[in-house]
PDB file of C-alpha atoms in Angstrom:
ATOM      1  CA  MET Q  10       0.085  -0.025  -0.074  1.00  0.00           C
ATOM      2  CA  PRO Q  11       2.790   2.375   0.801  1.00  0.00           C
ATOM      3  CA  LEU Q  12       4.170   1.524  -2.654  1.00  0.00           C
ATOM      4  CA  GLY Q  13       1.173   2.235  -4.125  1.00  0.00           C
ATOM      5  CA  ARG Q  14       1.129   5.878  -2.625  1.00  0.00           C
ATOM      6  CA  LEU Q  15       4.518   6.429  -4.011  1.00  0.00           C
ATOM      7  CA  LEU Q  16       3.908   5.198  -7.553  1.00  0.00           C
ATOM      8  CA  LEU Q  17       1.133   8.004  -7.207  1.00  0.00           C
ATOM      9  CA  ARG Q  18       3.970  10.673  -7.198  1.00  0.00           C
ATOM     10  CA  THR Q  19       5.422   9.591 -10.529  1.00  0.00           C
ATOM     11  CA  SER Q  20       3.151  12.384 -12.513  1.00  0.00           C
ATOM     12  CA  ALA Q  21       4.978  14.940 -10.234  1.00  0.00           C
ATOM     13  CA  VAL Q  22       8.426  13.786 -11.041  1.00  0.00           C
ATOM     14  CA  ASN Q  23       8.309  12.719 -14.426  1.00  0.00           C
ATOM     15  CA  LYS Q  24       7.148  15.687 -16.390  1.00  0.00           C
ATOM     16  CA  LYS Q  25       9.200  14.564 -19.498  1.00  0.00           C
ATOM     17  CA  VAL Q  26       7.590  11.420 -19.882  1.00  0.00           C
ATOM     18  CA  SER Q  27       3.958  12.367 -19.403  1.00  0.00           C
ATOM     19  CA  ARG Q  28       3.082  15.990 -20.539  1.00  0.00           C
ATOM     20  CA  ASN Q  29       0.378  17.956 -18.904  1.00  0.00           C
ATOM     21  CA  PHE Q  30      -2.049  18.573 -21.745  1.00  0.00           C
ATOM     22  CA  PHE Q  31      -2.737  22.283 -20.627  1.00  0.00           C
ATOM     23  CA  ILE Q  32       1.169  23.305 -20.857  1.00  0.00           C
ATOM     24  CA  ALA Q  33       2.636  21.217 -23.370  1.00  0.00           C
ATOM     25  CA  SER Q  34       4.138  22.678 -26.409  1.00  0.00           C
ATOM     26  CA  LYS Q  35       6.069  21.166 -29.472  1.00  0.00           C
ATOM     27  CA  PRO Q  36       9.986  21.767 -29.128  1.00  0.00           C
ATOM     28  CA  ASP Q  37      10.738  24.650 -31.337  1.00  0.00           C
ATOM     29  CA  PRO Q  38      13.985  24.345 -33.363  1.00  0.00           C
ATOM     30  CA  SER Q  39      14.009  27.991 -33.978  1.00  0.00           C
ATOM     31  CA  LYS Q  40      14.423  29.158 -30.236  1.00  0.00           C
ATOM     32  CA  PRO Q  41      17.183  26.498 -28.915  1.00  0.00           C
ATOM     33  CA  ASN Q  42      17.450  26.187 -25.160  1.00  0.00           C
ATOM     34  CA  MET Q  43      20.822  28.007 -24.573  1.00  0.00           C
ATOM     35  CA  LEU Q  44      21.197  26.713 -21.184  1.00  0.00           C
ATOM     36  CA  ARG Q  45      21.239  23.130 -22.468  1.00  0.00           C
ATOM     37  CA  VAL Q  46      23.430  23.791 -25.375  1.00  0.00           C
ATOM     38  CA  GLY Q  47      25.974  25.829 -23.143  1.00  0.00           C
ATOM     39  CA  LEU Q  48      26.145  22.786 -20.683  1.00  0.00           C
ATOM     40  CA  ALA Q  49      26.575  20.314 -23.681  1.00  0.00           C
ATOM     41  CA  PHE Q  50      29.224  22.491 -25.246  1.00  0.00           C
ATOM     42  CA  GLY Q  51      30.625  22.914 -21.776  1.00  0.00           C
ATOM     43  CA  SER Q  52      30.873  19.643 -20.781  1.00  0.00           C
ATOM     44  CA  THR Q  53      32.299  18.659 -24.161  1.00  0.00           C
ATOM     45  CA  ALA Q  54      35.342  20.950 -23.191  1.00  0.00           C
ATOM     46  CA  VAL Q  55      35.721  19.671 -20.219  1.00  0.00           C
ATOM     47  CA  LEU Q  56      35.918  16.010 -21.119  1.00  0.00           C
ATOM     48  CA  TRP Q  57      38.603  16.784 -23.672  1.00  0.00           C
ATOM     49  CA  ALA Q  58      40.438  18.532 -21.188  1.00  0.00           C
ATOM     50  CA  LEU Q  59      40.169  15.882 -18.856  1.00  0.00           C
ATOM     51  CA  LEU Q  60      41.104  13.510 -21.640  1.00  0.00           C
ATOM     52  CA  PHE Q  61      44.320  15.319 -22.463  1.00  0.00           C
ATOM     53  CA  LYS Q  62      45.121  15.560 -18.786  1.00  0.00           C
ATOM     54  CA  GLN Q  63      45.019  11.992 -18.359  1.00  0.00           C
ATOM     55  CA  HIS Q  64      46.995  11.140 -21.407  1.00  0.00           C
ATOM     56  CA  SER Q  65      49.664  13.543 -20.488  1.00  0.00           C
ATOM     57  CA  THR Q  66      49.662  12.116 -16.988  1.00  0.00           C
ATOM     58  CA  ASP Q  67      49.903   8.559 -18.365  1.00  0.00           C
ATOM     59  CA  VAL Q  68      52.865   9.528 -20.594  1.00  0.00           C
ATOM     60  CA  HIS Q  69      54.832  11.069 -17.659  1.00  0.00           C
ATOM     61  CA  GLU Q  70      54.161   7.991 -15.660  1.00  0.00           C
ATOM     62  CA  TYR Q  71      55.040   5.656 -18.052  1.00  0.00           C
ATOM     63  CA  LYS Q  72      58.643   7.691 -18.530  1.00  0.00           C
ATOM     64  CA  THR Q  73      59.213   7.748 -14.856  1.00  0.00           C
ATOM     65  CA  GLN Q  74      58.096   4.145 -14.329  1.00  0.00           C
ATOM     66  CA  ASN Q  75      60.432   2.822 -17.056  1.00  0.00           C
ATOM     67  CA  GLY Q  76      63.364   5.407 -16.352  1.00  0.00           C
ATOM     68  CA  LEU Q  77      63.279   7.125 -19.623  1.00  0.00           C
ATOM     69  CA  GLU Q  78      63.033  10.473 -18.490  1.00  0.00           C
TER      70      GLU Q  78
ATOM     71  CA  MET C   6      44.485   4.999 -14.158  1.00  0.00           C
ATOM     72  CA  GLY C   7      41.209   4.737 -12.184  1.00  0.00           C
ATOM     73  CA  LEU C   8      40.253   0.877 -12.240  1.00  0.00           C
ATOM     74  CA  LEU C   9      43.779  -0.251 -13.100  1.00  0.00           C
ATOM     75  CA  PRO C  10      46.220  -1.403 -10.574  1.00  0.00           C
ATOM     76  CA  ASP C  11      49.757   0.496 -10.161  1.00  0.00           C
ATOM     77  CA  GLU C  12      51.592  -2.241 -12.177  1.00  0.00           C
ATOM     78  CA  ALA C  13      49.714  -0.822 -15.023  1.00  0.00           C
ATOM     79  CA  LYS C  14      51.779   2.049 -15.354  1.00  0.00           C
ATOM     80  CA  VAL C  15      54.669   0.503 -17.115  1.00  0.00           C
ATOM     81  CA  LEU C  16      52.570  -0.193 -19.963  1.00  0.00           C
ATOM     82  CA  PRO C  17      52.881   2.426 -22.733  1.00  0.00           C
ATOM     83  CA  PRO C  18      49.445   4.426 -22.723  1.00  0.00           C
ATOM     84  CA  PRO C  19      47.709   4.437 -26.248  1.00  0.00           C
ATOM     85  CA  GLY C  20      47.367   7.606 -28.288  1.00  0.00           C
ATOM     86  CA  ILE C  21      44.724  10.180 -27.901  1.00  0.00           C
ATOM     87  CA  VAL C  22      43.652   8.628 -31.275  1.00  0.00           C
ATOM     88  CA  ASN C  23      43.140   4.901 -30.987  1.00  0.00           C
ATOM     89  CA  ARG C  24      40.944   2.195 -32.411  1.00  0.00           C
ATOM     90  CA  ASN C  25      38.361   2.214 -29.504  1.00  0.00           C
ATOM     91  CA  SER C  26      38.087   5.757 -29.381  1.00  0.00           C
ATOM     92  CA  VAL C  27      37.370   6.290 -32.946  1.00  0.00           C
ATOM     93  CA  TRP C  28      35.011   3.363 -32.796  1.00  0.00           C
ATOM     94  CA  PHE C  29      33.034   4.709 -30.057  1.00  0.00           C
ATOM     95  CA  GLY C  30      33.090   8.173 -31.367  1.00  0.00           C
ATOM     96  CA  LEU C  31      31.626   7.256 -34.711  1.00  0.00           C
ATOM     97  CA  CYS C  32      29.104   5.462 -32.493  1.00  0.00           C
ATOM     98  CA  GLY C  33      28.162   8.439 -30.675  1.00  0.00           C
ATOM     99  CA  TRP C  34      27.972  10.590 -33.645  1.00  0.00           C
ATOM    100  CA  ALA C  35      25.615   7.669 -35.107  1.00  0.00           C
ATOM    101  CA  THR C  36      23.449   7.866 -32.027  1.00  0.00           C
ATOM    102  CA  ALA C  37      23.102  11.524 -32.287  1.00  0.00           C
ATOM    103  CA  MET C  38      22.241  11.594 -35.889  1.00  0.00           C
ATOM    104  CA  LEU C  39      19.698   8.772 -34.961  1.00  0.00           C
ATOM    105  CA  HIS C  40      18.257  10.920 -32.381  1.00  0.00           C
ATOM    106  CA  ASN C  41      17.985  13.466 -34.850  1.00  0.00           C
ATOM    107  CA  SER C  42      16.401  11.645 -37.721  1.00  0.00           C
ATOM    108  CA  LEU C  43      13.806   9.833 -35.203  1.00  0.00           C
ATOM    109  CA  ASN C  44      12.844  13.639 -34.305  1.00  0.00           C
ATOM    110  CA  ARG C  45      12.523  14.333 -37.655  1.00  0.00           C
ATOM    111  CA  ARG C  46      15.106  16.876 -37.561  1.00  0.00           C
ATOM    112  CA  PRO C  47      17.970  17.098 -40.333  1.00  0.00           C
ATOM    113  CA  ALA C  48      20.583  14.220 -39.484  1.00  0.00           C
ATOM    114  CA  LEU C  49      23.477  16.091 -39.827  1.00  0.00           C
ATOM    115  CA  LYS C  50      22.683  20.097 -39.170  1.00  0.00           C
ATOM    116  CA  ALA C  51      20.607  19.626 -35.954  1.00  0.00           C
ATOM    117  CA  GLY C  52      21.645  19.438 -32.607  1.00  0.00           C
ATOM    118  CA  VAL C  53      25.547  19.816 -33.227  1.00  0.00           C
ATOM    119  CA  HIS C  54      25.950  20.246 -29.483  1.00  0.00           C
ATOM    120  CA  ARG C  55      24.555  16.931 -28.873  1.00  0.00           C
ATOM    121  CA  GLN C  56      26.614  15.617 -31.444  1.00  0.00           C
ATOM    122  CA  ALA C  57      29.762  17.187 -30.176  1.00  0.00           C
ATOM    123  CA  LEU C  58      29.043  15.860 -26.870  1.00  0.00           C
ATOM    124  CA  PHE C  59      27.975  12.335 -27.775  1.00  0.00           C
ATOM    125  CA  ILE C  60      31.537  12.080 -29.743  1.00  0.00           C
ATOM    126  CA  THR C  61      33.707  13.018 -26.857  1.00  0.00           C
ATOM    127  CA  VAL C  62      31.894  10.855 -24.151  1.00  0.00           C
ATOM    128  CA  GLY C  63      32.576   7.763 -26.768  1.00  0.00           C
ATOM    129  CA  TRP C  64      35.952   8.856 -27.303  1.00  0.00           C
ATOM    130  CA  PHE C  65      36.726   9.286 -23.985  1.00  0.00           C
ATOM    131  CA  ILE C  66      35.183   5.785 -23.123  1.00  0.00           C
ATOM    132  CA  GLY C  67      37.215   4.442 -25.651  1.00  0.00           C
ATOM    133  CA  TYR C  68      40.599   5.713 -24.309  1.00  0.00           C
ATOM    134  CA  HIS C  69      39.861   4.213 -21.081  1.00  0.00           C
ATOM    135  CA  LEU C  70      38.890   1.077 -22.591  1.00  0.00           C
ATOM    136  CA  THR C  71      41.897   0.680 -24.434  1.00  0.00           C
ATOM    137  CA  LYS C  72      44.077   1.286 -21.621  1.00  0.00           C
ATOM    138  CA  PHE C  73      41.880  -1.651 -19.922  1.00  0.00           C
ATOM    139  CA  GLU C  74      42.242  -3.763 -22.908  1.00  0.00           C
ATOM    140  CA  ASN C  75      46.080  -3.302 -22.811  1.00  0.00           C
ATOM    141  CA  TYR C  76      46.314  -4.176 -19.505  1.00  0.00           C
ATOM    142  CA  LYS C  77      44.176  -7.351 -19.465  1.00  0.00           C
ATOM    143  CA  TYR C  78      46.232  -8.577 -22.640  1.00  0.00           C
ATOM    144  CA  ALA C  79      49.585  -7.652 -20.997  1.00  0.00           C
ATOM    145  CA  THR C  80      48.604  -9.570 -17.968  1.00  0.00           C
ATOM    146  CA  LEU C  81      47.593 -12.731 -20.268  1.00  0.00           C
ATOM    147  CA  ASP C  82      51.161 -12.291 -22.154  1.00  0.00           C
ATOM    148  CA  ARG C  83      52.677 -12.445 -18.874  1.00  0.00           C
ATOM    149  CA  ASP C  84      50.976 -15.624 -17.467  1.00  0.00           C
ATOM    150  CA  MET C  85      51.538 -17.520 -20.658  1.00  0.00           C
ATOM    151  CA  SER C  86      55.090 -16.330 -20.789  1.00  0.00           C
ATOM    152  CA  GLU C  87      55.607 -17.575 -17.201  1.00  0.00           C
ATOM    153  CA  TYR C  88      53.888 -20.737 -17.745  1.00  0.00           C
ATOM    154  CA  ILE C  89      56.187 -21.462 -20.614  1.00  0.00           C
ATOM    155  CA  ARG C  90      59.180 -20.543 -18.701  1.00  0.00           C
ATOM    156  CA  LEU C  91      58.005 -22.871 -15.904  1.00  0.00           C
ATOM    157  CA  HIS C  92      57.003 -25.959 -18.089  1.00  0.00           C
ATOM    158  CA  PRO C  93      59.846 -26.261 -20.729  1.00  0.00           C
ATOM    159  CA  GLU C  94      59.080 -30.006 -21.125  1.00  0.00           C
ATOM    160  CA  GLU C  95      55.900 -29.354 -22.900  1.00  0.00           C
ATOM    161  CA  PHE C  96      57.271 -27.105 -25.439  1.00  0.00           C
ATOM    162  CA  PRO C  97      60.006 -29.175 -27.066  1.00  0.00           C
ATOM    163  CA  GLU C  98      61.978 -27.651 -29.866  1.00  0.00           C
ATOM    164  CA  LYS C  99      60.927 -29.075 -32.880  1.00  0.00           C
ATOM    165  CA  ALA C 100      63.648 -30.453 -35.502  1.00  0.00           C
ATOM    166  CA  LEU C 101      63.355 -28.280 -38.428  1.00  0.00           C
ATOM    167  CA  LYS C 102      63.366 -29.960 -41.965  1.00  0.00           C
ATOM    168  CA  THR C 103      64.308 -28.196 -45.143  1.00  0.00           C
ATOM    169  CA  PHE C 104      62.058 -28.363 -48.014  1.00  0.00           C
ATOM    170  CA  ALA C 105      64.238 -30.329 -50.002  1.00  0.00           C
ATOM    171  CA  GLU C 106      63.527 -33.489 -47.310  1.00  0.00           C
ATOM    172  CA  ILE C 107      59.769 -32.988 -46.988  1.00  0.00           C
ATOM    173  CA  VAL C 108      58.964 -32.470 -50.834  1.00  0.00           C
ATOM    174  CA  GLU C 109      58.600 -35.386 -53.176  1.00  0.00           C
ATOM    175  CA  PRO C 110      60.999 -35.973 -56.361  1.00  0.00           C
ATOM    176  CA  PHE C 111      59.856 -33.964 -59.104  1.00  0.00           C
ATOM    177  CA  HIS C 112      59.318 -36.097 -62.432  1.00  0.00           C
ATOM    178  CA  PRO C 113      58.164 -33.656 -65.278  1.00  0.00           C
ATOM    179  CA  ILE C 114      55.780 -34.823 -67.924  1.00  0.00           C
ATOM    180  CA  ARG C 115      56.306 -32.751 -70.959  1.00  0.00           C
TER     181      ARG C 115
END
């Protein structure tokens, strides 16, 4: 019974899956959600920076481990 | 090396451009393009931020997967070499034969 009460809350938390008829709208490509676009490009840049840093760390560790430095 | 033990540091790290990275990056790009086409948007020109993010995520996963793969293959090779070193009786040196001994005599019929 408590699980049933919990499941009744799903309509309040997943507004993306089930859209309210009164406030839903078609996604408009001419008005991009700049926050989401900014976050996407930002996380892209962060991931590339992480990758390059990890690679340079790995190369440095390999050289010091094998005494090539 | 996040999930790898310290002994993996003696292995040469893969380059930024490596097989798994390219493949996973392409898979991410295909996923983004599929997402576009399933939402009836132009496949290549729409959602460039999404394509870039998916390619990057794929590339990142591919790099770490290549490191993990190198480590796994290196441990397998090490175990195999150690076994061969400890059991030489199971790996006898075969007497090499020249082709002259194996090949049948040639009788031309012209």
